[in-house]
Amino acid sequence: MNDQPEEQVSEEESEKGSSYEHASHWADVFLDEFSKESDRAAVIVAASIFDDALGNLLKQFLVPTPSSQDELFDGANAPISTFSAKIAFAHRLGLISSAFARNLHLIRRIRNEFAHNIHGGSFQDSAVKSRVMELYKSQKYVNGSDDTRLNPKGPRGDFLTVCLWMLWSINSDLERIQPLHEAAPEFGFNPKLSHDS
């Protein structure tokens, strides 16, 4: 009788461990990429990673496309091809919170500051610093990490720290998300329509 609860606890711990390992993998990938780059390249790489992660989250949730080409995401005129569109769509579907969407838009604006600044581009620029401070203050955690890769401190380190937490969050969501075609029967949705038979 006591064996069953113990098995359930160990399964839950196993799932948490797996989720933690996956999140740690992404953190390592992100840290390694970020540390090699200039401020400008680091921000553009960070935004690109979030753009890809959001696309994966949306594709995992939506009914799969029958071909390798996805008309919603692929191509210059695809309605969900931009980072901004992915943020808005994920928020409207309830896949990310308003606060998370706001923070992704801040990352997008920081990226735009760097992308459109012809000369230099640094975390010390006043517009960038201000947005990074806004992004950092919006987080509800205490940065207790002693990971030396989170240096330098200041706006670059703050941006990196927030991105790591957000990347962990979005990848955790990706692992847990239930695709629409699996969840939808509760709402009367049947992906095999009558005219398909």
Tab-separated table of C-alpha atoms in Angstrom, residues 6-193:
chain	number	residue	atom	x	y	z
A	6	GLU	CA	6.495	6.279	-3.399
A	7	GLU	CA	6.437	5.312	-7.110
A	8	GLN	CA	4.352	8.381	-7.936
A	9	VAL	CA	6.756	10.659	-6.119
A	10	SER	CA	9.739	9.110	-7.852
A	11	GLU	CA	8.055	9.527	-11.274
A	12	GLU	CA	7.351	13.193	-10.516
A	13	GLU	CA	10.925	13.693	-9.373
A	14	SER	CA	12.132	11.966	-12.522
A	15	GLU	CA	10.035	14.302	-14.704
A	16	LYS	CA	11.330	17.338	-12.795
A	17	GLY	CA	14.890	16.075	-13.207
A	18	SER	CA	14.378	15.595	-16.941
A	19	SER	CA	12.875	19.074	-17.274
A	20	TYR	CA	15.771	20.549	-15.293
A	21	GLU	CA	18.328	18.748	-17.495
A	22	HIS	CA	16.627	20.016	-20.648
A	23	ALA	CA	16.502	23.564	-19.284
A	24	SER	CA	20.158	23.309	-18.205
A	25	HIS	CA	21.112	22.180	-21.702
A	26	TRP	CA	19.444	25.252	-23.214
A	27	ALA	CA	21.041	27.501	-20.601
A	28	ASP	CA	24.482	26.103	-21.492
A	29	VAL	CA	23.856	26.571	-25.230
A	30	PHE	CA	22.676	30.122	-24.647
A	31	LEU	CA	25.549	31.013	-22.311
A	32	ASP	CA	28.144	29.616	-24.701
A	33	GLU	CA	26.709	31.514	-27.677
A	34	PHE	CA	26.256	34.718	-25.690
A	35	SER	CA	29.771	34.756	-24.203
A	36	LYS	CA	31.451	34.550	-27.632
A	37	GLU	CA	29.658	37.545	-29.095
A	38	SER	CA	29.862	41.332	-29.055
A	39	ASP	CA	26.953	43.160	-27.407
A	40	ARG	CA	25.232	43.644	-30.759
A	41	ALA	CA	25.629	40.033	-31.907
A	42	ALA	CA	24.686	38.659	-28.457
A	43	VAL	CA	21.357	40.512	-28.478
A	44	ILE	CA	20.579	39.512	-32.069
A	45	VAL	CA	21.409	35.866	-31.261
A	46	ALA	CA	19.245	36.014	-28.091
A	47	ALA	CA	16.266	37.416	-30.020
A	48	SER	CA	16.735	34.760	-32.703
A	49	ILE	CA	16.733	31.989	-30.079
A	50	PHE	CA	13.463	33.323	-28.629
A	51	ASP	CA	11.971	33.691	-32.108
A	52	ASP	CA	12.763	30.005	-32.819
A	53	ALA	CA	11.529	28.869	-29.399
A	54	LEU	CA	8.205	30.697	-29.855
A	55	GLY	CA	7.807	29.208	-33.327
A	56	ASN	CA	8.404	25.734	-31.889
A	57	LEU	CA	5.894	26.369	-29.091
A	58	LEU	CA	3.229	27.479	-31.573
A	59	LYS	CA	3.903	24.599	-33.979
A	60	GLN	CA	3.761	22.099	-31.112
A	61	PHE	CA	0.363	23.478	-30.051
A	62	LEU	CA	-1.309	23.935	-33.439
A	63	VAL	CA	-2.736	21.161	-35.607
A	64	PRO	CA	0.250	19.882	-37.606
A	65	THR	CA	0.665	20.850	-41.240
A	66	PRO	CA	0.577	17.975	-43.761
A	67	SER	CA	3.624	19.267	-45.661
A	68	SER	CA	7.126	20.398	-44.743
A	69	GLN	CA	6.246	23.951	-45.839
A	70	ASP	CA	4.111	25.707	-43.211
A	71	GLU	CA	2.086	28.516	-44.780
A	72	LEU	CA	1.585	30.212	-41.404
A	73	PHE	CA	5.296	30.458	-40.555
A	74	ASP	CA	7.369	30.021	-43.718
A	75	GLY	CA	7.940	32.680	-46.349
A	76	ALA	CA	8.095	36.459	-46.456
A	77	ASN	CA	4.299	36.874	-46.554
A	78	ALA	CA	3.454	34.232	-43.949
A	79	PRO	CA	1.183	35.770	-41.277
A	80	ILE	CA	3.257	34.460	-38.351
A	81	SER	CA	6.754	34.793	-39.778
A	82	THR	CA	7.936	37.728	-37.649
A	83	PHE	CA	9.020	37.690	-34.015
A	84	SER	CA	6.366	40.288	-33.190
A	85	ALA	CA	3.573	38.217	-34.785
A	86	LYS	CA	4.691	35.083	-32.937
A	87	ILE	CA	4.632	36.946	-29.608
A	88	ALA	CA	1.145	38.333	-30.278
A	89	PHE	CA	-0.254	35.009	-31.512
A	90	ALA	CA	1.217	32.979	-28.619
A	91	HIS	CA	-0.254	35.484	-26.167
A	92	ARG	CA	-3.697	35.476	-27.800
A	93	LEU	CA	-3.737	31.658	-27.715
A	94	GLY	CA	-2.932	31.764	-24.001
A	95	LEU	CA	0.427	30.022	-24.419
A	96	ILE	CA	2.301	32.902	-22.782
A	97	SER	CA	1.166	35.429	-20.190
A	98	SER	CA	0.774	39.166	-20.766
A	99	ALA	CA	3.910	39.798	-18.691
A	100	PHE	CA	5.927	37.241	-20.681
A	101	ALA	CA	4.700	38.733	-23.975
A	102	ARG	CA	5.633	42.215	-22.732
A	103	ASN	CA	9.146	41.013	-21.861
A	104	LEU	CA	9.561	39.361	-25.261
A	105	HIS	CA	8.538	42.650	-26.883
A	106	LEU	CA	11.188	44.399	-24.749
A	107	ILE	CA	13.800	41.922	-26.008
A	108	ARG	CA	12.577	42.580	-29.559
A	109	ARG	CA	12.922	46.355	-29.037
A	110	ILE	CA	16.408	45.938	-27.569
A	111	ARG	CA	17.313	43.857	-30.626
A	112	ASN	CA	15.955	46.605	-32.876
A	113	GLU	CA	18.071	49.215	-31.061
A	114	PHE	CA	21.172	47.193	-31.907
A	115	ALA	CA	20.090	46.223	-35.425
A	116	HIS	CA	19.309	49.805	-36.457
A	117	ASN	CA	22.281	51.448	-34.748
A	118	ILE	CA	24.905	51.736	-37.498
A	119	HIS	CA	27.817	52.684	-35.230
A	120	GLY	CA	28.852	50.681	-32.197
A	121	GLY	CA	25.868	49.426	-30.287
A	122	SER	CA	26.417	48.657	-26.650
A	123	PHE	CA	24.591	47.753	-23.466
A	124	GLN	CA	25.871	51.111	-22.183
A	125	ASP	CA	23.697	53.065	-24.657
A	126	SER	CA	21.053	54.914	-22.664
A	127	ALA	CA	18.037	53.567	-24.617
A	128	VAL	CA	19.318	49.982	-24.302
A	129	LYS	CA	20.190	50.376	-20.607
A	130	SER	CA	16.725	51.741	-19.889
A	131	ARG	CA	14.974	48.821	-21.607
A	132	VAL	CA	17.242	46.245	-19.951
A	133	MET	CA	16.489	47.805	-16.545
A	134	GLU	CA	12.749	47.624	-17.303
A	135	LEU	CA	13.135	43.984	-18.359
A	136	TYR	CA	15.191	43.066	-15.289
A	137	LYS	CA	12.820	44.785	-12.844
A	138	SER	CA	9.858	42.896	-14.292
A	139	GLN	CA	11.277	39.560	-13.139
A	140	LYS	CA	10.140	38.142	-9.812
A	141	TYR	CA	13.213	36.229	-8.766
A	142	VAL	CA	16.419	36.820	-6.902
A	143	ASN	CA	19.589	36.304	-8.893
A	144	GLY	CA	21.579	34.140	-6.561
A	145	SER	CA	23.683	32.489	-9.231
A	146	ASP	CA	27.440	32.333	-8.813
A	147	ASP	CA	27.930	31.145	-12.404
A	148	THR	CA	30.923	33.152	-13.629
A	149	ARG	CA	29.504	33.117	-17.164
A	150	LEU	CA	26.837	35.581	-15.979
A	151	ASN	CA	29.558	38.229	-15.844
A	152	PRO	CA	30.030	41.015	-16.662
A	153	LYS	CA	27.543	42.490	-14.245
A	154	GLY	CA	25.557	45.514	-15.292
A	155	PRO	CA	23.164	45.709	-18.242
A	156	ARG	CA	24.803	42.874	-20.221
A	157	GLY	CA	24.706	40.525	-17.221
A	158	ASP	CA	21.144	41.597	-16.347
A	159	PHE	CA	19.987	40.970	-19.913
A	160	LEU	CA	21.656	37.557	-19.931
A	161	THR	CA	20.154	36.570	-16.570
A	162	VAL	CA	16.603	37.503	-17.611
A	163	CYS	CA	17.003	35.739	-20.966
A	164	LEU	CA	18.166	32.563	-19.225
A	165	TRP	CA	15.109	32.504	-16.956
A	166	MET	CA	12.776	33.213	-19.859
A	167	LEU	CA	14.436	30.593	-22.053
A	168	TRP	CA	14.102	28.029	-19.266
A	169	SER	CA	10.422	28.946	-18.923
A	170	ILE	CA	9.563	28.686	-22.605
A	171	ASN	CA	11.399	25.372	-22.997
A	172	SER	CA	9.618	23.997	-19.917
A	173	ASP	CA	6.301	25.018	-21.507
A	174	LEU	CA	7.323	23.313	-24.734
A	175	GLU	CA	7.875	20.039	-22.855
A	176	ARG	CA	4.478	20.204	-21.124
A	177	ILE	CA	2.232	21.627	-23.828
A	178	GLN	CA	-0.715	19.559	-24.957
A	179	PRO	CA	-1.277	19.903	-28.708
A	180	LEU	CA	-4.581	21.428	-29.755
A	181	HIS	CA	-5.704	18.342	-31.665
A	182	GLU	CA	-5.282	16.247	-28.486
A	183	ALA	CA	-6.964	18.729	-26.140
A	184	ALA	CA	-9.676	19.938	-28.515
A	185	PRO	CA	-12.090	16.939	-28.405
A	186	GLU	CA	-13.207	18.283	-25.006
A	187	PHE	CA	-14.489	21.345	-26.878
A	188	GLY	CA	-16.200	19.411	-29.657
A	189	PHE	CA	-13.369	19.855	-32.167
A	190	ASN	CA	-12.669	16.914	-34.422
A	191	PRO	CA	-9.680	17.351	-36.703
A	192	LYS	CA	-11.151	14.726	-39.100
A	193	LEU	CA	-14.060	16.631	-40.578
